[in-house]
Short mmCIF file of N, CA, C and O in Angstrom, two decimals:
data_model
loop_
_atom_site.label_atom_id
_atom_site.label_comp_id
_atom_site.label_asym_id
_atom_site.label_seq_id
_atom_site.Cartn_x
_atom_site.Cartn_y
_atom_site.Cartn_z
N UNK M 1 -6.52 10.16 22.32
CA UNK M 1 -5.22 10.46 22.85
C UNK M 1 -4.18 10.57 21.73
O UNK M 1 -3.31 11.44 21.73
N UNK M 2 -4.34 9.44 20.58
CA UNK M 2 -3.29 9.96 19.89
C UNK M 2 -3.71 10.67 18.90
O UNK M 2 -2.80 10.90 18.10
N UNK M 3 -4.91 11.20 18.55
CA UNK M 3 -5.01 12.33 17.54
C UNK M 3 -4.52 14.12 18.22
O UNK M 3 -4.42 15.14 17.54
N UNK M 4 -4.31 13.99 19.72
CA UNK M 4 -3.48 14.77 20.89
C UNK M 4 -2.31 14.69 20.07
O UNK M 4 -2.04 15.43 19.13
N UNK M 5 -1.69 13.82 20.47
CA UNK M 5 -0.30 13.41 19.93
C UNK M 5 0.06 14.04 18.91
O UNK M 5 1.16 14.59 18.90
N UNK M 6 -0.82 14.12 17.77
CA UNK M 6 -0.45 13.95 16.52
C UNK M 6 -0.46 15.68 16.05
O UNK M 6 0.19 16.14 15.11
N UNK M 7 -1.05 16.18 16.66
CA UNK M 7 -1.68 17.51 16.70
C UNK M 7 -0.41 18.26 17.36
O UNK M 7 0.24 19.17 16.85
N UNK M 8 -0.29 17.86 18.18
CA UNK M 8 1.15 18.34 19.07
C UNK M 8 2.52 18.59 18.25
O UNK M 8 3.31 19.53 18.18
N UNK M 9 2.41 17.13 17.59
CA UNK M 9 3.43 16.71 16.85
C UNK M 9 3.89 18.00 15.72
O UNK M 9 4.91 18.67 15.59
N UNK M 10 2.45 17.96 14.95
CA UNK M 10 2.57 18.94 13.84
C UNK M 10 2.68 20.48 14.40
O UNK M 10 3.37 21.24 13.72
N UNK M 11 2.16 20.92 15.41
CA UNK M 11 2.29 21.85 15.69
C UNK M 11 3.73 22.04 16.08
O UNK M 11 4.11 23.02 15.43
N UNK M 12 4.46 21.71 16.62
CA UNK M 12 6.00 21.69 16.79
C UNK M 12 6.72 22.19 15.38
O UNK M 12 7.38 23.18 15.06
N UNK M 13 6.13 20.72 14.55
CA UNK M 13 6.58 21.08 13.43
C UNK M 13 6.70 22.29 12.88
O UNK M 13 7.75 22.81 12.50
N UNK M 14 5.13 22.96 12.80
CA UNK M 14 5.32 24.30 12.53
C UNK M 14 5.77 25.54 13.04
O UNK M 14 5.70 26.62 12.47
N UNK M 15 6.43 25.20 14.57
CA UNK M 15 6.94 25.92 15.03
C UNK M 15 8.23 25.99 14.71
O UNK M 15 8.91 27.02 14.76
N UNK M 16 8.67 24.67 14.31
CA UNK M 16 10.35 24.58 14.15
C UNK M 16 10.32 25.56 12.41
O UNK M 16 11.11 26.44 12.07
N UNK M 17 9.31 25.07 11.72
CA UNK M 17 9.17 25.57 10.66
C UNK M 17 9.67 26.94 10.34
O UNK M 17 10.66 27.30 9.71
N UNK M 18 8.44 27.80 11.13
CA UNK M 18 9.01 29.29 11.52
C UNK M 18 10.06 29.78 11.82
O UNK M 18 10.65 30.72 11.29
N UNK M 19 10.49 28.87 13.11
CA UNK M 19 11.66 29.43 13.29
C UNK M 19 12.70 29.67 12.48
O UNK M 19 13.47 30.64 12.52
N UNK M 20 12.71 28.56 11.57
CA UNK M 20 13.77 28.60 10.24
C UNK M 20 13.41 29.17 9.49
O UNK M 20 14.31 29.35 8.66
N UNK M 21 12.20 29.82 9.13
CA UNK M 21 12.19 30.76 8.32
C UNK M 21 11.00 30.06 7.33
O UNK M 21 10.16 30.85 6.87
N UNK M 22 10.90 28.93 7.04
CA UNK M 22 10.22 28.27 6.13
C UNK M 22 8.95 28.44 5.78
O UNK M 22 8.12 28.19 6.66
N UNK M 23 8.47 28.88 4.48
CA UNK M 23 7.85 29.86 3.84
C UNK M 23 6.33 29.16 4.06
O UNK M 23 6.65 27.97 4.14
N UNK M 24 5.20 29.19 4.17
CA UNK M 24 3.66 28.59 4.64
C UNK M 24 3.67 28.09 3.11
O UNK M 24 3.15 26.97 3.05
N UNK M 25 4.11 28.59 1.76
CA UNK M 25 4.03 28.06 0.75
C UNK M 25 4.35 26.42 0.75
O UNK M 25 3.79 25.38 0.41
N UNK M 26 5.49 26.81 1.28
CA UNK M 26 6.11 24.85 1.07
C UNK M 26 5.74 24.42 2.16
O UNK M 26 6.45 23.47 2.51
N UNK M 27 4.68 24.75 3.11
CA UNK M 27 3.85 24.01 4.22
C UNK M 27 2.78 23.17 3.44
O UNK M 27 2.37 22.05 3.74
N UNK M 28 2.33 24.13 2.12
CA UNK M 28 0.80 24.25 1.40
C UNK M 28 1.19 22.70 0.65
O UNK M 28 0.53 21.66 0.78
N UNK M 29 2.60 22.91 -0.25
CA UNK M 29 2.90 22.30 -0.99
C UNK M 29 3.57 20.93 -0.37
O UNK M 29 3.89 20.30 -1.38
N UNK M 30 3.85 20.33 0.49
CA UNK M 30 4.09 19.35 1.56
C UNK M 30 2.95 18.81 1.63
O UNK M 30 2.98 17.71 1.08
N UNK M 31 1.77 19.10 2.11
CA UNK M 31 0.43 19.13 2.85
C UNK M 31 -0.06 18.62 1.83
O UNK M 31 -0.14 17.39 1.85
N UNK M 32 -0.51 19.24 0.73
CA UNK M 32 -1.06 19.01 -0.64
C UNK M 32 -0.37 17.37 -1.17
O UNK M 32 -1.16 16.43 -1.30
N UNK M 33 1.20 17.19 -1.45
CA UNK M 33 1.71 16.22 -1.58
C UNK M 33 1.48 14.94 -0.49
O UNK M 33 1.69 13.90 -1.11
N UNK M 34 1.22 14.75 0.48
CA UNK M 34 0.73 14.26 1.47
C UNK M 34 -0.33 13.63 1.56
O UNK M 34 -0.51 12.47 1.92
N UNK M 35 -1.53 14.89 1.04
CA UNK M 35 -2.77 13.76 0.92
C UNK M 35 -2.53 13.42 -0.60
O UNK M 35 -2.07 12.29 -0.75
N UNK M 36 -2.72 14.04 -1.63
CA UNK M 36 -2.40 12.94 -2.63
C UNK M 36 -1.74 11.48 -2.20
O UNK M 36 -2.03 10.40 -2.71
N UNK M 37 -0.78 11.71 -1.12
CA UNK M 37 -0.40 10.03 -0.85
C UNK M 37 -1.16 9.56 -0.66
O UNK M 37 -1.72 8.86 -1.50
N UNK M 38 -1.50 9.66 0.35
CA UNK M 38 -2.45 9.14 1.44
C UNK M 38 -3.80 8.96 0.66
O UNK M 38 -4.63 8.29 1.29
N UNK M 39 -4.16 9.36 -0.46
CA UNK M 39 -5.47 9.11 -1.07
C UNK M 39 -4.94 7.89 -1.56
O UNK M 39 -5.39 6.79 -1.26
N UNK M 40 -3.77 8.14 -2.50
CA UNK M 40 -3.85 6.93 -3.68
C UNK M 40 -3.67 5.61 -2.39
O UNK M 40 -4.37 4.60 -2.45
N UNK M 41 -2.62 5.83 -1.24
CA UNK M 41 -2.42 4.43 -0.21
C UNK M 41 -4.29 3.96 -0.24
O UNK M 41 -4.58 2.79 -0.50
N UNK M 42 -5.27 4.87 0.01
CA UNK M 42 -5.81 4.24 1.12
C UNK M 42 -6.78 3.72 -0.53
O UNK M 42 -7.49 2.71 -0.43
N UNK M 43 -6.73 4.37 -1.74
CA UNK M 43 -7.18 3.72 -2.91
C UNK M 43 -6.63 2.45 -3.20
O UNK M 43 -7.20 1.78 -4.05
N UNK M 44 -5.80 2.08 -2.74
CA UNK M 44 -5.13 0.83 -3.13
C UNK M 44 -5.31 -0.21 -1.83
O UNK M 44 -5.09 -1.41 -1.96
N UNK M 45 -5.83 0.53 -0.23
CA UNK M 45 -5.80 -0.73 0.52
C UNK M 45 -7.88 -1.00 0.21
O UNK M 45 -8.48 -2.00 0.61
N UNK M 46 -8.27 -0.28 -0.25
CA UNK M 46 -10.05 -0.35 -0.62
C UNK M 46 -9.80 -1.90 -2.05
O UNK M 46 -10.29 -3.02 -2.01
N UNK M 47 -9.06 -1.42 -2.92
CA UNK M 47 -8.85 -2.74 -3.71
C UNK M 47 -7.79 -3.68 -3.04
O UNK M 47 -7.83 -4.69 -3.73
N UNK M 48 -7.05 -3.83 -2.25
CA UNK M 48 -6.49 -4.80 -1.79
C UNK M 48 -7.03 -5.89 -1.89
O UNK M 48 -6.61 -6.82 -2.59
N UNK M 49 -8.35 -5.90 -0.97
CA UNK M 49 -8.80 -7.30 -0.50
C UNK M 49 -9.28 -8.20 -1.80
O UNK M 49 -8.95 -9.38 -1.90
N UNK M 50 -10.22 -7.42 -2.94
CA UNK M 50 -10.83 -7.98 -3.64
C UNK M 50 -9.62 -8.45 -4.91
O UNK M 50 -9.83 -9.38 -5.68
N UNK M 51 -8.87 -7.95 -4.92
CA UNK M 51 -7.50 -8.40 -5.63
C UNK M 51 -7.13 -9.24 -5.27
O UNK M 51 -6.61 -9.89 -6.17
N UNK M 52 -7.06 -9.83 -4.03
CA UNK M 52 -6.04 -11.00 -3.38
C UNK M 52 -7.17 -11.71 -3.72
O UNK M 52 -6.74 -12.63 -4.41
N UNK M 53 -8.51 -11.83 -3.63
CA UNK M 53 -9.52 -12.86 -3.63
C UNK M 53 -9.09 -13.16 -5.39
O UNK M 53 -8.27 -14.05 -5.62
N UNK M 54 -9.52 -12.59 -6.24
CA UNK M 54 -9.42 -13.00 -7.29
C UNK M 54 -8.16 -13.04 -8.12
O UNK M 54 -8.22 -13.15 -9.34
N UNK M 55 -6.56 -12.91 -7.22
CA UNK M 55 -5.35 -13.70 -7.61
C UNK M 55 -5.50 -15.15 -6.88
O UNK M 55 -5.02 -16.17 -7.38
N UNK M 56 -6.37 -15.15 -5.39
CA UNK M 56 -5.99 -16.37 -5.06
C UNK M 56 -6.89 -17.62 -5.94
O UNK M 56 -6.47 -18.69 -6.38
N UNK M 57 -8.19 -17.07 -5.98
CA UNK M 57 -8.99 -18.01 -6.74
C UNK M 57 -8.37 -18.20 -8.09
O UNK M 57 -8.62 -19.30 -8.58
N UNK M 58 -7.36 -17.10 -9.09
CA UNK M 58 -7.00 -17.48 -10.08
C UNK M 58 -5.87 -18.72 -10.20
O UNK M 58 -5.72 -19.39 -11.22
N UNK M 59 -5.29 -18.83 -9.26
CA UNK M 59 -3.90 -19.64 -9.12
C UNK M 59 -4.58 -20.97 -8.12
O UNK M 59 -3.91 -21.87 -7.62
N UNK M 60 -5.82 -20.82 -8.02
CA UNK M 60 -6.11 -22.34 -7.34
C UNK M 60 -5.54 -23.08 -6.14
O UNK M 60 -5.27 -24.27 -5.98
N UNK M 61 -5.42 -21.89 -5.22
CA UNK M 61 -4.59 -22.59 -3.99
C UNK M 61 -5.93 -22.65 -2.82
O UNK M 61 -6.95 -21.98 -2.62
N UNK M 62 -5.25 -23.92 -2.18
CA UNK M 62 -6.17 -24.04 -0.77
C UNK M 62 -4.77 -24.64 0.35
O UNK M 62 -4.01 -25.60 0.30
N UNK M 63 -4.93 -23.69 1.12
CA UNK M 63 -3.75 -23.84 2.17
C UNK M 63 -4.10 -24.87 2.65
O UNK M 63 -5.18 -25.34 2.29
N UNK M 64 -3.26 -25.58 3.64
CA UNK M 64 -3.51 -26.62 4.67
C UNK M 64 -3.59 -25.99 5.84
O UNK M 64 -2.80 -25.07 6.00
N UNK M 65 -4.45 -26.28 6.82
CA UNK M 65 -5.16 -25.40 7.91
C UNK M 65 -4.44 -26.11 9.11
O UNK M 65 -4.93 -27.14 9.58
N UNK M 66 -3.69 -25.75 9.44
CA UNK M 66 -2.65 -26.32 10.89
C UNK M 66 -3.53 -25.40 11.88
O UNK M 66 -3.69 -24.18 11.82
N UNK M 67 -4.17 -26.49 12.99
CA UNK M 67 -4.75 -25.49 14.30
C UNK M 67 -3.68 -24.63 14.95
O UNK M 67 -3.97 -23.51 15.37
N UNK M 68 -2.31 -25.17 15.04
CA UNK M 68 -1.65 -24.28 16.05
C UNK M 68 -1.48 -23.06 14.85
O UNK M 68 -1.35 -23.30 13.65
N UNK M 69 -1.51 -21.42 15.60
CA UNK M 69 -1.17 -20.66 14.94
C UNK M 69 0.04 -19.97 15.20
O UNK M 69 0.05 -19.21 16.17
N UNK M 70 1.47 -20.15 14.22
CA UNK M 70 2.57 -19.85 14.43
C UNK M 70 3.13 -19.29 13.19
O UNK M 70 2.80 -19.57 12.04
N UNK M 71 4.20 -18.32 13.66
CA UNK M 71 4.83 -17.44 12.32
C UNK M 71 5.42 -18.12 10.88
O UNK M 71 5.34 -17.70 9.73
N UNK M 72 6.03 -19.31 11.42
CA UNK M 72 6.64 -20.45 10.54
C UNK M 72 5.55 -20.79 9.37
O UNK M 72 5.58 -20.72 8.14
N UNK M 73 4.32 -21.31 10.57
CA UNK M 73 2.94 -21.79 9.48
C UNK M 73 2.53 -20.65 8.35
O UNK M 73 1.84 -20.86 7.35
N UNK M 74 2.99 -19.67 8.66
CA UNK M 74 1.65 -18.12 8.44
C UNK M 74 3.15 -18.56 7.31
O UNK M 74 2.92 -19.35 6.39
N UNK M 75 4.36 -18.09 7.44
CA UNK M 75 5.50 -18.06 6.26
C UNK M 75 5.73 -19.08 5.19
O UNK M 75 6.18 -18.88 4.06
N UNK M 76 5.17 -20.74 5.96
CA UNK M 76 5.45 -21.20 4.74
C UNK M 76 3.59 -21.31 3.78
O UNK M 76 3.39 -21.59 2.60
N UNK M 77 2.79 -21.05 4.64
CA UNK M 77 1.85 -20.42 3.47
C UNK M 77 1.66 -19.46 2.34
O UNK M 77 0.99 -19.43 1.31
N UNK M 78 2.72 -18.50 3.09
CA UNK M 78 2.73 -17.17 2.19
C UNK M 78 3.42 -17.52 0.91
O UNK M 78 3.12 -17.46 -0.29
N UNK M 79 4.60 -17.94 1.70
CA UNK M 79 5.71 -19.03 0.62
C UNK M 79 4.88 -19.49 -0.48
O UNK M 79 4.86 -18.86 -1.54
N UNK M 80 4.19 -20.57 -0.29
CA UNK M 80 3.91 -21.52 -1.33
C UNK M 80 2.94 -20.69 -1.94
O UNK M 80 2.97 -20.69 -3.17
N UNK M 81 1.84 -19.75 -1.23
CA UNK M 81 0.94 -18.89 -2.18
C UNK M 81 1.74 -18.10 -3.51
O UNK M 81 1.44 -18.17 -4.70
N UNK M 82 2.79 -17.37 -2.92
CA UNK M 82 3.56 -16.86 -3.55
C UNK M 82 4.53 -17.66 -5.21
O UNK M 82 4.80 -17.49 -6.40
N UNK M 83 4.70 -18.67 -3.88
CA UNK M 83 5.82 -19.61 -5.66
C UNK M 83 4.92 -19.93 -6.59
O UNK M 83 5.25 -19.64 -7.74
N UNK M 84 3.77 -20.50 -6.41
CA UNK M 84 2.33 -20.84 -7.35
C UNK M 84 1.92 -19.85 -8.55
O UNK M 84 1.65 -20.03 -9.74
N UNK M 85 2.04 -18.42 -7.46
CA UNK M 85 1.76 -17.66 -8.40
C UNK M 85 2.65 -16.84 -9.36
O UNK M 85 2.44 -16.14 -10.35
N UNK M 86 3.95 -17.27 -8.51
CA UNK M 86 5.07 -16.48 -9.95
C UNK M 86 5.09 -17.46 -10.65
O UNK M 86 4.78 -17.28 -11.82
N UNK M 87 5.48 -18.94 -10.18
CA UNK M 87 6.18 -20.40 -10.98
C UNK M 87 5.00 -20.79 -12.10
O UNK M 87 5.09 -20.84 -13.33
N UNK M 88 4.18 -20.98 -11.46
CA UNK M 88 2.93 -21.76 -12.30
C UNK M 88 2.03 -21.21 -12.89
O UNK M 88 1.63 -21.66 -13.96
N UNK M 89 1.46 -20.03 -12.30
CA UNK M 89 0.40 -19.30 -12.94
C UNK M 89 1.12 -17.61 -12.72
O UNK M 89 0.99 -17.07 -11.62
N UNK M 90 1.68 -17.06 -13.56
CA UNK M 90 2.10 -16.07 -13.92
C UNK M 90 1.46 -14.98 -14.44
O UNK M 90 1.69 -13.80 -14.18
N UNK M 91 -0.10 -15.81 -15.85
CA UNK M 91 -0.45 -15.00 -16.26
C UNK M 91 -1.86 -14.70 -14.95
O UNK M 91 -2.96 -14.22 -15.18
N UNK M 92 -1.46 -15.05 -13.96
CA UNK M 92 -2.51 -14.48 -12.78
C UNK M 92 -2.52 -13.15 -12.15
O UNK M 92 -3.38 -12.45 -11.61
N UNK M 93 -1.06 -13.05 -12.44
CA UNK M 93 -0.49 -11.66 -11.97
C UNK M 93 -0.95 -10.44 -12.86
O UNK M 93 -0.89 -9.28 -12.45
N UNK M 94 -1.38 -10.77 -14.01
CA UNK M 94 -0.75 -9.42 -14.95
C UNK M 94 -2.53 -8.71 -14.84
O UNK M 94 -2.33 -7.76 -15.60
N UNK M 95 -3.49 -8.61 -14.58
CA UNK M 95 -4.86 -8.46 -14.13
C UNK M 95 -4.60 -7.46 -13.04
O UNK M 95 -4.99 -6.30 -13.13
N UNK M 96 -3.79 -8.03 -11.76
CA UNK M 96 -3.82 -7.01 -10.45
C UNK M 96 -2.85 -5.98 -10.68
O UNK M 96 -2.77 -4.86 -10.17
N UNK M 97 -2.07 -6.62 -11.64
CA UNK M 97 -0.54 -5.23 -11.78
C UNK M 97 -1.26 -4.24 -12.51
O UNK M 97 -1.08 -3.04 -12.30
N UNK M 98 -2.35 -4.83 -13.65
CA UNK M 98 -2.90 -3.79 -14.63
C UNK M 98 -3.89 -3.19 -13.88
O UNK M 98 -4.32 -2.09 -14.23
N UNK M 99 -4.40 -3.88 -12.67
CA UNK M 99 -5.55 -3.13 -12.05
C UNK M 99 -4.47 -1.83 -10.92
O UNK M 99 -4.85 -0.70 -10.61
N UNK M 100 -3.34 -2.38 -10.60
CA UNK M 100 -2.88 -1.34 -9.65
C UNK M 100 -2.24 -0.34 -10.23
O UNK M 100 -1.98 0.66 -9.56
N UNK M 101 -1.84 -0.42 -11.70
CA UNK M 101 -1.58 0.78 -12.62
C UNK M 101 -2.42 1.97 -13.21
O UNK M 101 -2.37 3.15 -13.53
N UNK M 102 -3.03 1.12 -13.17
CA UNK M 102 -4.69 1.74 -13.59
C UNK M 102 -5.24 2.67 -12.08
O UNK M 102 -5.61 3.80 -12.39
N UNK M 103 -5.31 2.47 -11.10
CA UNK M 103 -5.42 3.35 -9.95
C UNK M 103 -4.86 3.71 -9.68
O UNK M 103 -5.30 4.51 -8.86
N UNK M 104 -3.15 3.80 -9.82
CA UNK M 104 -2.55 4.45 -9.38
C UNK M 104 -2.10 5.95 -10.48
O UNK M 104 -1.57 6.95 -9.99
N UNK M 105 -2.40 5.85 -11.74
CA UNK M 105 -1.81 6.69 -13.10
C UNK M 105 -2.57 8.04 -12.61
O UNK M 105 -1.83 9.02 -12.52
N UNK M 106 -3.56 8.18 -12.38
CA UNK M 106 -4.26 9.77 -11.72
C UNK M 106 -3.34 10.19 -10.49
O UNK M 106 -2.90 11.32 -10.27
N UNK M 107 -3.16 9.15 -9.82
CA UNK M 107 -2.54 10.02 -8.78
C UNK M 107 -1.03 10.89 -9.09
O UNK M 107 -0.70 12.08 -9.01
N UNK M 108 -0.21 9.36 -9.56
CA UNK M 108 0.89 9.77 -10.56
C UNK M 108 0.93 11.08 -11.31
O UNK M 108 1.88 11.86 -11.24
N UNK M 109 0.16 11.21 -11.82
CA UNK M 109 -0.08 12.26 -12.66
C UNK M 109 0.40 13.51 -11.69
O UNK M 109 1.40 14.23 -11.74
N UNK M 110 -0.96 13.47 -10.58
CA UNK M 110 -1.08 14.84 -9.38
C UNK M 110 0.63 14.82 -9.02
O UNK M 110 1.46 15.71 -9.21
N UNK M 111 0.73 14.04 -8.68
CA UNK M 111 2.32 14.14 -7.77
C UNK M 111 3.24 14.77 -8.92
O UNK M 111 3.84 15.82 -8.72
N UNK M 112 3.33 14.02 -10.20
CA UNK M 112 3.81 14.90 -11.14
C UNK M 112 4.05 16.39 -11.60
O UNK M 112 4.99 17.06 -12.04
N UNK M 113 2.18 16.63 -11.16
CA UNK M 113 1.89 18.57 -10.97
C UNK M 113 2.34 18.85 -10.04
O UNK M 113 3.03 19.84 -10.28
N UNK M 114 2.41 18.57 -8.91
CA UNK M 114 2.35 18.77 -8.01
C UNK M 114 4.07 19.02 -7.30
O UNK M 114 4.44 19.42 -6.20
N UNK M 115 4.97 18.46 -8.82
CA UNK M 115 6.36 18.52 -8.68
C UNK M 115 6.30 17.88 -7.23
O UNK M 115 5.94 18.89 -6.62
N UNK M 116 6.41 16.90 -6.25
CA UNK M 116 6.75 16.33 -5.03
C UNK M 116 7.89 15.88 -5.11
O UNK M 116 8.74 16.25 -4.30
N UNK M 117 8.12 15.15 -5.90
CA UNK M 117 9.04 13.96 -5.83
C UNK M 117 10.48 15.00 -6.42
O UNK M 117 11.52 14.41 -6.72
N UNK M 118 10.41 16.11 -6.50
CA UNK M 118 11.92 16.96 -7.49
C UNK M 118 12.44 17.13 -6.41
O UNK M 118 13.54 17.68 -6.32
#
């Protein structure tokens, strides 16, 4: 149903497109800029997980496990994961920043050719 939706959606789009006149070139060049996003996003949620495993194991945290599950609990975990790893262990960070620079510099690049962002 919602790949319906979505189909609908764009098709509008390209109708409104036309109507204004708007050239299939800068449809190509939209489209093109688009998945380049959408590659490098979904390259970066594939390393997500194994990044958080080996910032959390680097900074040595073990939460305290409260049975009730509430937003407060989930925030001040995030909290303290978080202060640990800027306050105390800092050089834990510089591994995932270099790993998310490092996957992200090809794409960078494309979007660059690709003039998107002008």
């Amino acid at each position: 149903m919602n790949l319906i939706k979505a189909a609908l959606l764009l098709s509008a789009f390209v109708a409104l497109s036309m109507a204004h006149g708007t050239s299939s070139e800068s449809w190509n060049s939209w489209v093109d800029c688009a998945d380049v996003g959408a590659r490098a996003y979904a390259k970066l949620l594939r390393g997500a997980i194994p990044t958080l495993r080996t910032l959390y194991e680097c900074i040595d945290y073990e939460p305290t496990h409260n049975t009730e599950s509430s937003y407060l609990g989930t925030l001040k975990t995030l909290y303290e994961f978080l202060r640990r790893t800027v306050y105390e262990k800092q050089s834990c960070l510089l591994d995932p920043l270099k790993g998310t620079a490092n996957v992200l510099m090809p794409f960078v690049d494309r979007i660059d050719t690709l003039n998107c962002l002008a």
